[in-house]
Structures are given as structure tokens and as C-alpha cells.
Coordinates of C-alpha atoms in Angstrom, one line a residue:
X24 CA -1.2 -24.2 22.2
X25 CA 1.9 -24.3 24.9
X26 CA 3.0 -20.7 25.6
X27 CA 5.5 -19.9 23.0
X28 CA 4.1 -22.3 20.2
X29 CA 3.5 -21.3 16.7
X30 CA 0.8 -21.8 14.5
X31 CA 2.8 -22.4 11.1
X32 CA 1.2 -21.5 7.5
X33 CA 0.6 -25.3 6.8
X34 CA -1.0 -25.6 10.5
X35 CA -4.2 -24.1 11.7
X36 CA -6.1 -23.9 14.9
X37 CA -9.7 -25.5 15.2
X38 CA -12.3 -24.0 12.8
X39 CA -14.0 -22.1 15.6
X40 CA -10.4 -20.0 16.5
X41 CA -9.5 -19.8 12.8
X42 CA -12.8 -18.4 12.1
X43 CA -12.0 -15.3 14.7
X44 CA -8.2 -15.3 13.7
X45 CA -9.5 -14.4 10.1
X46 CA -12.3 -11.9 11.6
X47 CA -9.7 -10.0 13.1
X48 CA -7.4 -10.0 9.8
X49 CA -10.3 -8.5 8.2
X50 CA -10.8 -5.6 11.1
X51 CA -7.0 -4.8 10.5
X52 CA -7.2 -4.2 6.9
X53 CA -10.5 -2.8 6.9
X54 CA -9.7 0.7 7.4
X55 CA -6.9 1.1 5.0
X56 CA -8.6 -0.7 2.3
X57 CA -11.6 1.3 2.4
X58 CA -9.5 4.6 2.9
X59 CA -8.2 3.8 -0.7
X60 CA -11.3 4.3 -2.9
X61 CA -12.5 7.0 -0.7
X62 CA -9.6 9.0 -1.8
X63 CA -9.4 8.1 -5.4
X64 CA -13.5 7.9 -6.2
X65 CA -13.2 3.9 -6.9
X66 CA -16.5 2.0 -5.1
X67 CA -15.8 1.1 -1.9
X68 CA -17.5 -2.5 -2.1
X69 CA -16.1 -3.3 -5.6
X70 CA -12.4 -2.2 -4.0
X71 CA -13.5 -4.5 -1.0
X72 CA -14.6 -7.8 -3.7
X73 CA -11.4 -7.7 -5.5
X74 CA -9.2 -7.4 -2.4
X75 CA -11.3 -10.9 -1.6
X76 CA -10.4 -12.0 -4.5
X77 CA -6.7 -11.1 -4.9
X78 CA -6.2 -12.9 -1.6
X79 CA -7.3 -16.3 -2.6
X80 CA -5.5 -15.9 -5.5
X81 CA -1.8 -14.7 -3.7
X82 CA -3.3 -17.9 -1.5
X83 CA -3.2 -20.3 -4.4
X84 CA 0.0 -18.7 -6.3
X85 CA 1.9 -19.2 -3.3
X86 CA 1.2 -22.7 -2.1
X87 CA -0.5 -21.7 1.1
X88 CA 2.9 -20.9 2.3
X89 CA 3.1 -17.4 2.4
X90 CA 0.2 -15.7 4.6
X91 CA -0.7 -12.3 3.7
X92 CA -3.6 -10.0 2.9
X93 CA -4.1 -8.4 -0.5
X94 CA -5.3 -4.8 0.3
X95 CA -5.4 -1.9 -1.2
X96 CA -2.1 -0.4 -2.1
X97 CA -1.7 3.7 -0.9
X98 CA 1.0 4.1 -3.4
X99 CA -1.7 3.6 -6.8
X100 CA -3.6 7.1 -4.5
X101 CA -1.8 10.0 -6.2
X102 CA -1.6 7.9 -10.3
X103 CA -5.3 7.4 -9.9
X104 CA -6.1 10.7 -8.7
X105 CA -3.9 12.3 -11.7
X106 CA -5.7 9.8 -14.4
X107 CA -9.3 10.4 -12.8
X108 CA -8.8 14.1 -13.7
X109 CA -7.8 13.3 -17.2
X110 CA -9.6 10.3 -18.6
X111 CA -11.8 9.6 -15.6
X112 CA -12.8 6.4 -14.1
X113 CA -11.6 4.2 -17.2
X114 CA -8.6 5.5 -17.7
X115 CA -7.6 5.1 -14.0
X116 CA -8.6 1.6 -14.3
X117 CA -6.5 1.0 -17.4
X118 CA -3.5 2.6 -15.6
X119 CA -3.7 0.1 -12.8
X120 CA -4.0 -2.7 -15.4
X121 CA -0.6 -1.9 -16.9
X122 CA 1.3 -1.4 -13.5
X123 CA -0.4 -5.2 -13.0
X124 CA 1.4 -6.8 -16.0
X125 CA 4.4 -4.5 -15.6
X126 CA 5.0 -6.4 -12.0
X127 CA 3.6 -9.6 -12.7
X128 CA 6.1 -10.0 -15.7
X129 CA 8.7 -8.8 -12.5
X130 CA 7.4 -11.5 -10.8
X131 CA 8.3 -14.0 -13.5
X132 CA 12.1 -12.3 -14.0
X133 CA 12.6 -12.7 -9.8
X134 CA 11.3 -16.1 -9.7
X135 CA 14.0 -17.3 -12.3
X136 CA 16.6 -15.1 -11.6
X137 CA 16.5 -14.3 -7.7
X138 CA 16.5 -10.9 -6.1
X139 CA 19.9 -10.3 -6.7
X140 CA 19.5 -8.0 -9.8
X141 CA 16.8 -6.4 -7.9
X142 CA 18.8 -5.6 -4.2
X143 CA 21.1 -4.0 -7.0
X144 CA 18.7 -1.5 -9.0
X145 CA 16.8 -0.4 -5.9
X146 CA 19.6 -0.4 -3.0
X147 CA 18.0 1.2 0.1
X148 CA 18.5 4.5 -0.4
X149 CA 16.7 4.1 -3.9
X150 CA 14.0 2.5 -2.3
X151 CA 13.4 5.0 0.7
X152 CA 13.2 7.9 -1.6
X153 CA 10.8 6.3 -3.9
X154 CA 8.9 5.8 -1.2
X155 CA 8.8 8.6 0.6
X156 CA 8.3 10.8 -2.7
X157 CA 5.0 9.0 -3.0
X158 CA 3.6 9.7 0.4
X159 CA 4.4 13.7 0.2
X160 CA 3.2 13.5 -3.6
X161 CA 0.1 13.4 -2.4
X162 CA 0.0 16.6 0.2
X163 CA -2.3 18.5 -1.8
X164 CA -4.9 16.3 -2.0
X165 CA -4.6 15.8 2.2
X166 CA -4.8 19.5 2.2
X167 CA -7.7 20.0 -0.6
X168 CA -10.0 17.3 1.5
X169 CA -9.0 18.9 5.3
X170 CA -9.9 22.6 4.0
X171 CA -13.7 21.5 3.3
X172 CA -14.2 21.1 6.8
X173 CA -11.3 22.2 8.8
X174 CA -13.3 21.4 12.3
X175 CA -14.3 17.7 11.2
X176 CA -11.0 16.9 9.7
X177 CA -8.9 18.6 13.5
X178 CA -11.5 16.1 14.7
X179 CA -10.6 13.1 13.1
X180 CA -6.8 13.9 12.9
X181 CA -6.6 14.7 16.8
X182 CA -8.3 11.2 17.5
X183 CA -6.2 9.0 15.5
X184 CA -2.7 10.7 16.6
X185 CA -4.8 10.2 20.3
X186 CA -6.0 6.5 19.8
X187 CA -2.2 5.4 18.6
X188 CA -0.5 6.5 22.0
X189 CA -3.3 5.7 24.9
X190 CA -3.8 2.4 23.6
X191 CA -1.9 -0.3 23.0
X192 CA -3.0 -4.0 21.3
X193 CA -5.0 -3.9 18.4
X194 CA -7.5 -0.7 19.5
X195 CA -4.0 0.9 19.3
X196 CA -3.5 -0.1 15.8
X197 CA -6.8 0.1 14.6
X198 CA -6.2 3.8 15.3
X199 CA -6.8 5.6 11.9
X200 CA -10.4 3.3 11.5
X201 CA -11.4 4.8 15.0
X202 CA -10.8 8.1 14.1
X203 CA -12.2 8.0 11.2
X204 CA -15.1 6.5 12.8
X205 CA -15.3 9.2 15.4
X206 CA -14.7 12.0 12.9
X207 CA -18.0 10.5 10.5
X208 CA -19.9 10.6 14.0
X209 CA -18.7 14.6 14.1
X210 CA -19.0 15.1 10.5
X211 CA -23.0 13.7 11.1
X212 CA -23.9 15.9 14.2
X213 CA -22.6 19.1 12.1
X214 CA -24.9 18.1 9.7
X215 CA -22.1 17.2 6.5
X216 CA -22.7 13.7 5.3
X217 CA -25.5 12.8 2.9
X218 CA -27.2 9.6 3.7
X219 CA -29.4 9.5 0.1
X220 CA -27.1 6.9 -1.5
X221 CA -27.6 4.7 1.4
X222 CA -31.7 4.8 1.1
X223 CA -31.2 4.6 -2.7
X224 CA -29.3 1.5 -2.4
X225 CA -31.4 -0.3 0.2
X226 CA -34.8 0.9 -2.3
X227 CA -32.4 -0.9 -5.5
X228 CA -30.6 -3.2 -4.4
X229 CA -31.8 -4.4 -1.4
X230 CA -30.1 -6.7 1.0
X231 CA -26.6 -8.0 -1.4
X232 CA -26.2 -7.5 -4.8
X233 CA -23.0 -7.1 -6.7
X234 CA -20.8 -4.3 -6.3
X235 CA -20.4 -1.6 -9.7
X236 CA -17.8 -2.8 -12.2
X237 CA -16.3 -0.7 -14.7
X238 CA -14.2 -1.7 -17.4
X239 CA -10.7 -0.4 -17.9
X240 CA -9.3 2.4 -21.0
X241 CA -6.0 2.0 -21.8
X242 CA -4.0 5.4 -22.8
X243 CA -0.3 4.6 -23.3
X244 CA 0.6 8.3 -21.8
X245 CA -0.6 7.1 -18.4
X246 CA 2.0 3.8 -18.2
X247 CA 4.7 6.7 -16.9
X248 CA 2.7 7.4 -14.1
X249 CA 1.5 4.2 -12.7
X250 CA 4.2 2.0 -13.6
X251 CA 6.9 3.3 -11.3
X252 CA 4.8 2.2 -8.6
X253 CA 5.4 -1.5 -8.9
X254 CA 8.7 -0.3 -7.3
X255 CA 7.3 0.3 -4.2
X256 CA 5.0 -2.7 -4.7
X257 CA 8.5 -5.2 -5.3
X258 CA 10.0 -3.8 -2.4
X259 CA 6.5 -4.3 0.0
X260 CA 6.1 -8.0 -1.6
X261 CA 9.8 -9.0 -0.8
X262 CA 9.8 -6.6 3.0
X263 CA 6.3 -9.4 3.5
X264 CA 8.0 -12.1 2.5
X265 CA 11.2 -11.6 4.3
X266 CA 9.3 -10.5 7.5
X267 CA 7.2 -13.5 7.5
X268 CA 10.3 -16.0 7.1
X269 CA 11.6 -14.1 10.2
X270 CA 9.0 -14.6 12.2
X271 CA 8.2 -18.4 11.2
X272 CA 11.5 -19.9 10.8
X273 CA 11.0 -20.6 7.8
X274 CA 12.7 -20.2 4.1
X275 CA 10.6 -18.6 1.8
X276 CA 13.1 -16.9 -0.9
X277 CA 11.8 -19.8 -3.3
X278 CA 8.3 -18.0 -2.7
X279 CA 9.6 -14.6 -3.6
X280 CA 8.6 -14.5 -7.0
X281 CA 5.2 -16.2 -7.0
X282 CA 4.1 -13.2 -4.3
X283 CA 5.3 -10.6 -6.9
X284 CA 3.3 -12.5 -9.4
X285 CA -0.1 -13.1 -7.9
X286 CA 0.2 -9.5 -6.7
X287 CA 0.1 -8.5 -10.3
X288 CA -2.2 -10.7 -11.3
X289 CA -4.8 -9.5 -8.2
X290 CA -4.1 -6.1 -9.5
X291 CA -4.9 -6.8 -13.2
X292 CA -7.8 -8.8 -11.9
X293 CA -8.9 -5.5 -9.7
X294 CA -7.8 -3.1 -12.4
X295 CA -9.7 -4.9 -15.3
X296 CA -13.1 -4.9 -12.9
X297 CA -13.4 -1.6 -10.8
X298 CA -11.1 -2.0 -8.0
X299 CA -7.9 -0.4 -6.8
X300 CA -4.5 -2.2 -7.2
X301 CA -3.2 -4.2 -4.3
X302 CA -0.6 -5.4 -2.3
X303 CA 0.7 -7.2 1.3
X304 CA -0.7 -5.3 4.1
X305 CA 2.0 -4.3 7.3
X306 CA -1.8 -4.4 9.5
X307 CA -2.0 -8.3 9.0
X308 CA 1.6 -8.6 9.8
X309 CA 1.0 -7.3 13.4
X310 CA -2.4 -8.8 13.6
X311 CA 0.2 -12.5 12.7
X312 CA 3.0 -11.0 15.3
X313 CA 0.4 -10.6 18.3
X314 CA -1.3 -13.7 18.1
X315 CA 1.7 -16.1 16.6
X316 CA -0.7 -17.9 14.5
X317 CA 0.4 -17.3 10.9
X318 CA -1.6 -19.9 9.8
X319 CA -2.8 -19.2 6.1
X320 CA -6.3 -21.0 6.7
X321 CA -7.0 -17.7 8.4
X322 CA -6.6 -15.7 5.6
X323 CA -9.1 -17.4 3.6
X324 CA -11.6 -16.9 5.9
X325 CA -10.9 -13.3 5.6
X326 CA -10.9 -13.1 2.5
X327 CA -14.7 -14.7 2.2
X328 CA -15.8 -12.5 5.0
X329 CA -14.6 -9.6 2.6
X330 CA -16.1 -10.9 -0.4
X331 CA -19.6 -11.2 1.4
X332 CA -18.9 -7.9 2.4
X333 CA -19.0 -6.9 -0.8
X334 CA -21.9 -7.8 -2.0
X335 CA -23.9 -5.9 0.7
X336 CA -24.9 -3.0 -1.4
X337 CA -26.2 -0.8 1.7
X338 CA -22.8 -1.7 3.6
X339 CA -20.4 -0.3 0.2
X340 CA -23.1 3.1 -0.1
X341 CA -22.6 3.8 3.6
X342 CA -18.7 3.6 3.5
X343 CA -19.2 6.3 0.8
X344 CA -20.7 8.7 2.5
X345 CA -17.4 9.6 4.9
X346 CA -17.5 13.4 3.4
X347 CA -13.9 15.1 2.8
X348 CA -13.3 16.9 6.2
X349 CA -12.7 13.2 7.4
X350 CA -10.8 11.7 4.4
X351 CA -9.0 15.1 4.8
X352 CA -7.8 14.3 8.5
X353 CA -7.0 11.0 7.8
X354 CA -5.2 11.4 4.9
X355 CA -2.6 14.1 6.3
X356 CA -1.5 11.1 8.9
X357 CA -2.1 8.2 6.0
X358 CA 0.2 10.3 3.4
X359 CA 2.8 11.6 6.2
X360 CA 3.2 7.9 7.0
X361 CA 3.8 6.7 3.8
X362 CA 6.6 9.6 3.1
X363 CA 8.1 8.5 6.6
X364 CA 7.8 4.9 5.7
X365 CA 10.7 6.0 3.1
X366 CA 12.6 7.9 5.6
X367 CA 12.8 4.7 8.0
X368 CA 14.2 2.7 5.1
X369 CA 16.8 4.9 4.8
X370 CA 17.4 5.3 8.8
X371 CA 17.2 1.4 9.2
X372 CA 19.7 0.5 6.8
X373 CA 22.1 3.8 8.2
X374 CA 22.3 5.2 4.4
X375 CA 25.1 7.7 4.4
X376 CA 24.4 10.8 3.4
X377 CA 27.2 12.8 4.4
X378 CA 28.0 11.0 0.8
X379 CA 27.5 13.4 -2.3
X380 CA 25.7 10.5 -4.2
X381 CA 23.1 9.6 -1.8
X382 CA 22.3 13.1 -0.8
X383 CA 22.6 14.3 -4.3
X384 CA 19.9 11.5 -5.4
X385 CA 17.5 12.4 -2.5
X386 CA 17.4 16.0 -3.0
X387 CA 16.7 16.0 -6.8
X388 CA 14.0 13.2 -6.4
X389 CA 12.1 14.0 -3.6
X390 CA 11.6 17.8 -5.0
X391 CA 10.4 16.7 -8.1
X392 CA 8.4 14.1 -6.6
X393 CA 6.8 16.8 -4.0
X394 CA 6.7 19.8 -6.1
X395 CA 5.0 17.4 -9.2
X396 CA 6.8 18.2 -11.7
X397 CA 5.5 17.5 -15.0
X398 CA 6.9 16.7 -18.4
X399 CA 5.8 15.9 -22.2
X400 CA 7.3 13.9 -24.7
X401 CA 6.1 12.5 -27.3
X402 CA 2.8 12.4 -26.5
X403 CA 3.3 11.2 -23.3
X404 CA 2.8 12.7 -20.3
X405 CA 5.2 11.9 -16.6
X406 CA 4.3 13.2 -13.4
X407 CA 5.8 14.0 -10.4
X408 CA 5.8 10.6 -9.4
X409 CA 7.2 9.1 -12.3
X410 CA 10.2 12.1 -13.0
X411 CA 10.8 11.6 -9.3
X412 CA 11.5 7.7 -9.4
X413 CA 13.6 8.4 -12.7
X414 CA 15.3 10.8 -11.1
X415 CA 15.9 8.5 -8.2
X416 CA 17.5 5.6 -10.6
X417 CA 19.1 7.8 -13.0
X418 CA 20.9 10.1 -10.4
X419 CA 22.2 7.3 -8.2
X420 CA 23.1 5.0 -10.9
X421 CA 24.7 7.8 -12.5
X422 CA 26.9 9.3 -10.2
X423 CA 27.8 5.8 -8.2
X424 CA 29.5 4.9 -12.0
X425 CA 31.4 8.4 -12.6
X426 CA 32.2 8.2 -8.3
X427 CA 33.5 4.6 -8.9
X428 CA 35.6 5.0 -12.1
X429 CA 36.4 8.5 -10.8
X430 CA 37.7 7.6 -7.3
X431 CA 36.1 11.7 -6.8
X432 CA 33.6 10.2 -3.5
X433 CA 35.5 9.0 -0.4
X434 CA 33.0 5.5 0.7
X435 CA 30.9 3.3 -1.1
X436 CA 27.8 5.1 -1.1
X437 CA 26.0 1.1 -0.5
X438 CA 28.1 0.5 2.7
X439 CA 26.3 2.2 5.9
X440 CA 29.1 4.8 7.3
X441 CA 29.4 3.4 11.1
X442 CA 32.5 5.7 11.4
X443 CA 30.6 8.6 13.2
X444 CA 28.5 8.1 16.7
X445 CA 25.3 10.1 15.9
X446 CA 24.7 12.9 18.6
X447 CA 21.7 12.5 20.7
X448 CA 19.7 14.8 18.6
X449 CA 20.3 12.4 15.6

């Protein structure tokens, strides 16, 4: 390669730099991945399999043309940690199912239809506060996990927020698996992780064996908490596919659809086995963006690598031991992040909310969303999640008609107010 070329998804480099190209994929989604069982119970290997899995399938779906990773997806954290409490295991798995089918059938609707009807449901502001209502959803269970071991989880969090800003390249993005690593190393000398799974494994199991599958349960009063999150799945699908036509040059609206589809199918697939639901990883996309090789070739190799992974029993056991003080510390960046990751929607697309609408909608949803509030009707139980994201559509949809017809709120509460110079403290 010249200086300044581009390795294309159709193109690849020789086997040998493909091969490493695909090893590092797999280093960048490692952490997150893993993180997402470790939070919600699932098995860390079986998680790891289906991710494999759900990437040659998004692979396939797509025509080789779109390159991404299917990881785990932090926005199925808080639904599966509400279901494991109520119908355990199964029950969680069934949930996960259902959000599957929800947006694979989205899938099918955008792949006929376009995005339009979508940009029009879920304008950024929509968006943003789903998504940050999600992220601070889940502070009580950062704060549950960091109080078993306040010292181990100051550890870990100090080291990631260090990692992130002395670093650059990929040590500085690999940040929250390097804490984590050094805050298990911490959480070992002070004596708090149990290493008797790992023997038991090795004495069972041996070298590779499958990872534990469990079959799903289906309870219909869990579809109002996980199916609101294939929101936040549509929009990271179409933010992958957009970003990835950006940096390549090329078109890949056509491809839009079919990424929303195999998604759901890799999360029915994970969902109807043992694992977590997935989506496009962000770490690949910088992993893509540092190298300019976008080359889907790559991803397949990653995608075996995880898969072998997998079925290294001893490998899965000793991801499980990372005891809560570290899962705590991580999670209070991981979960801050994803609430942010809603903020910076809202910043990047200069959503106005010095208009009644857009403030109005954010205020309602994201207190429901954070305080979790809870309702039952019918049988069926919502969640702060779900009344949050309700909230969101119902609020904004409503008082953008009555503001429209009414003439009662000055701008269009879509069209980003560039009026006002922001003062330097924002």
C-alpha cells in the first residue's frame, strides 16, 4: 500500500496482514463484549460464540460490503438485569429473542421503504434521549457492584480514566480492558477473586469444549422492556453504516436494511442459545479508521478467532472470575458513557432546547428513565426504560403537532437554532 491508499471491503491485504488486521479487531472488541455478560450473569464464552457467529452472519446478509463486528450490545444491560431478577436466566433469554424479531422485521420495513420514515420517528433529539436514559438507567447497578469493594473498584476506575489520556493509538482505546486487567490483578493480591471455577473447568472440560447454552422463556410482560431497545440498536446499525460509507467512499444506503436485519437475526440466534444481543461495535470502527483497511476479509478472521475462543472452557471460566469491585469500576465509566453517548447526539446535531418541546421531552424522559419508574397494565409490566422511551415519542410527537397546528412555539423544534453564539462555557 502507497501512503494514503485504502483497503476497500471487496479488497484485502495478503493473508499474513489480514490475519493480524482481524487479531486486532478481535483485541478491540474484546473488552466490551466480555463486559456484557459479566454485568448481566450470561456465560462469558457462550456471549463470546454467538458474537462469532452473528458476525459471519451480518458478513453474509450484507454482501461482504459492509464491515463491522457484531458485539455485545450495552443497551440489552439494564432489560436483562430487570428479567434475571424476575424469571431468571430464561426469561432474559426470551426477552432478547423478541427485541431480535422486533428489529429484524425493522430491518425488512427499512430495506423497502428507506430510512425516511425512520429520520422522522426518531429525530435527533429522540434519539439522544433514548440513549442517554439507557446509560444512567443503569447507575444502580454501577453503584451496587463498586460498593463490594470500594478500594478494587477506585483501582480500576482511576486506571481506565488514566490509560484514555497518557496514551494514545490503540493502548489508548483499549483503555477500559487494561483497567480492568489491572483492577483483577488488585482484586487478586487483596485476596477477592475465586479461582475454583477455573480448576473445575480444566478437571471437566479440559482443553475446548462447548460453551453452556440455555434455551430461552418467553413471558409477553417482558416485550415492554426489551423491545424499546432496538431503537438504540436502528440508530447504531444506520450511525455504522453511514460512518463506514464516509470513510470508504462508498454508497451503502442500499445496505441499510440488510445490517438491521442480520443484526436481529444474530440477536435471535444469541438470544435463542445463551448469549447476549448484539450490535455494530464504534471499537472496530477506530481499529478500520487507524489502519484504513476496511477490508471485510478481516472480519471473518475475527470472527473465527472468537469462535475458537469460545470453545476454550478454562479461557470463558477465567473471564468469570472478574469479582464486582472491578465490574463495579468499570461499569461507572461504561454506563456514564453510554448516557453521554446520548448527550453528544443531541450536541452534534445543535438540538435546541431553548425550545419548549425539546426540553419538555428531555426532562420527562430522562427522569423516568433514571428514576425507573415502573408501571402495570394489564398484566404487563414497563420499566423505566420502556416508560422512558414512550415518554420520549409520545411527548415530542405530541407537543411538535399541538406546537405546529397551534403556532404557540417560535422555531421548528427539528431545525438546529444557529441564531445564538454559545458563550465559552457552552
Amino acid at each position: 500500500m502507497a501512503p494514503g491508499d485504502v483497503v476497500t471491503p471487496r479488497e484485502r491485504l495478503v493473508w499474513p496482514r489480514t490475519i493480524s488486521i482481524g487479531a486486532q479487531h478481535v483485541v478491540a472488541m474484546f473488552g466490551a463484549t466480555f463486559l456484557v455478560p459479566l454485568l448481566t450473569g450470561f456465560p462469558p464464552a457462550t456471549t463470546l460464540f454467538f458474537s462469532g457467529i452473528g458476525t459471519i452472519l451480518f458478513l453474509v446478509l450484507t454482501a461482504g460490503r459492509v464491515p463491522s463486528y457484531l458485539g455485545s450490545s450495552f443497551a440489552f444491560i439494564a432489560p436483562i438485569t430487570a428479567a434475571m431478577n424476575q424469571y431468571g436466566p430464561g426469561g432474559a433469554l426470551g426477552g432478547v429473542v423478541m427485541a431480535g424479531v422486533a428489529l429484524a422485521i425493522i430491518g425488512v420495513i427499512v430495506q423497502l421503504a428507506g430510512t425516511g420514515w425512520l429520520q422522522k420517528l426518531m429525530p435527533p433529539l429522540v434519539t439522544g434521549t433514548i440513549v442517554a436514559l439507557i446509560g444512567f438507567n443503569l447507575a444502580p447497578s454501577a453503584k451496587a457492584n463498586f460498593m463490594e469493594a470500594p478500594v478494587t473498584a477506585l483501582v480500576t476506575l482511576g486506571s481506565i480514566i488514566l490509560i484514555s489520556v497518557l496514551f494514545r493509538g490503540l493502548i489508548g482505546r483499549l483503555s477500559i480492558l487494561l483497567g480492568v486487567a489491572i483492577g483483577y490483578i488488585t482484586a487478586v493480591v487483596r485476596g477477592e477473586v475465586d479461582f475454583t471455577a477455573i480448576n473445575a473447568a480444566w478437571q471437566e472440560q479440559g482443553l475446548f469444549g462447548l460453551p453452556q447454552f440455555h434455551t430461552p422463556e418467553f413471558h409477553l410482560s417482558l416485550a415492554g422492556l426489551f423491545i424499546p431497545v432496538i431503537l438504540v440498536l436502528v440508530a447504531e446499525n444506520i450511525g455504522h453504516v453511514k460512518s463506514v460509507a464516509l470513510m470508504t467512499g462508498d454508497d451503502l444506503d442500499p445496505y441499510a436494511g440488510r445490517a438491521i436485519m442480520a443484526d436481529g437475526l444474530a440477536t435471535i440466534i444469541a438470544g435463542s442459545g445463551g448469549g447476549s444481543g448484539t450490535t455494530t461495535y464504534a471499537e472496530n470502527i477506530g481499529v478500520m479508521a487507524a489502519t484504513r483497511v476496511y477490508s471485510t476479509a478481516a472480519y471473518w478472521v475475527a470472527a473465527i478467532v472468537a469462535i475458537l475462543l469460545s470453545v476454550m472452557p478454562v479461557f470463558g471460566a477465567a473471564v468469570a472470575t472478574v469479582p464486582p469491585g472491578v465490574l463495579g469500576g468499570a461499569a461507572t465509566v461504561l454506563y456514564g458513557m453510554i448516557g453521554m453517548l446520548g448527550v453528544r447526539i443531541w450536541v452534534q446535531n445543535r438540538v435546541d432546547f431553548s425550545n419548549p418541546v425539546n426540553l419538555t421531552t428531555a426532562a420527562v424522559a430522562m427522569i423516568v428513565g433514571i428514576a425507573d419508574y415502573t408501571w402495570s397494565v394489564f398484566g404487563l409490566d414497563f420499566a423505566g426504560i420502556a416508560l422512558g422511551t414512550a415518554a420520549t415519542l409520545v411527548v415530542y410527537h405530541l407537543m411538535a403537532f399541538i406546537a405546529r397546528v397551534r403556532g404557540s412555539v417560535g422555531s421548528d423544534p427539528l431545525t438546529p437554532d444557529t441564531s445564538k453564539t454559545p458563550s465559552p462555557l457552552g
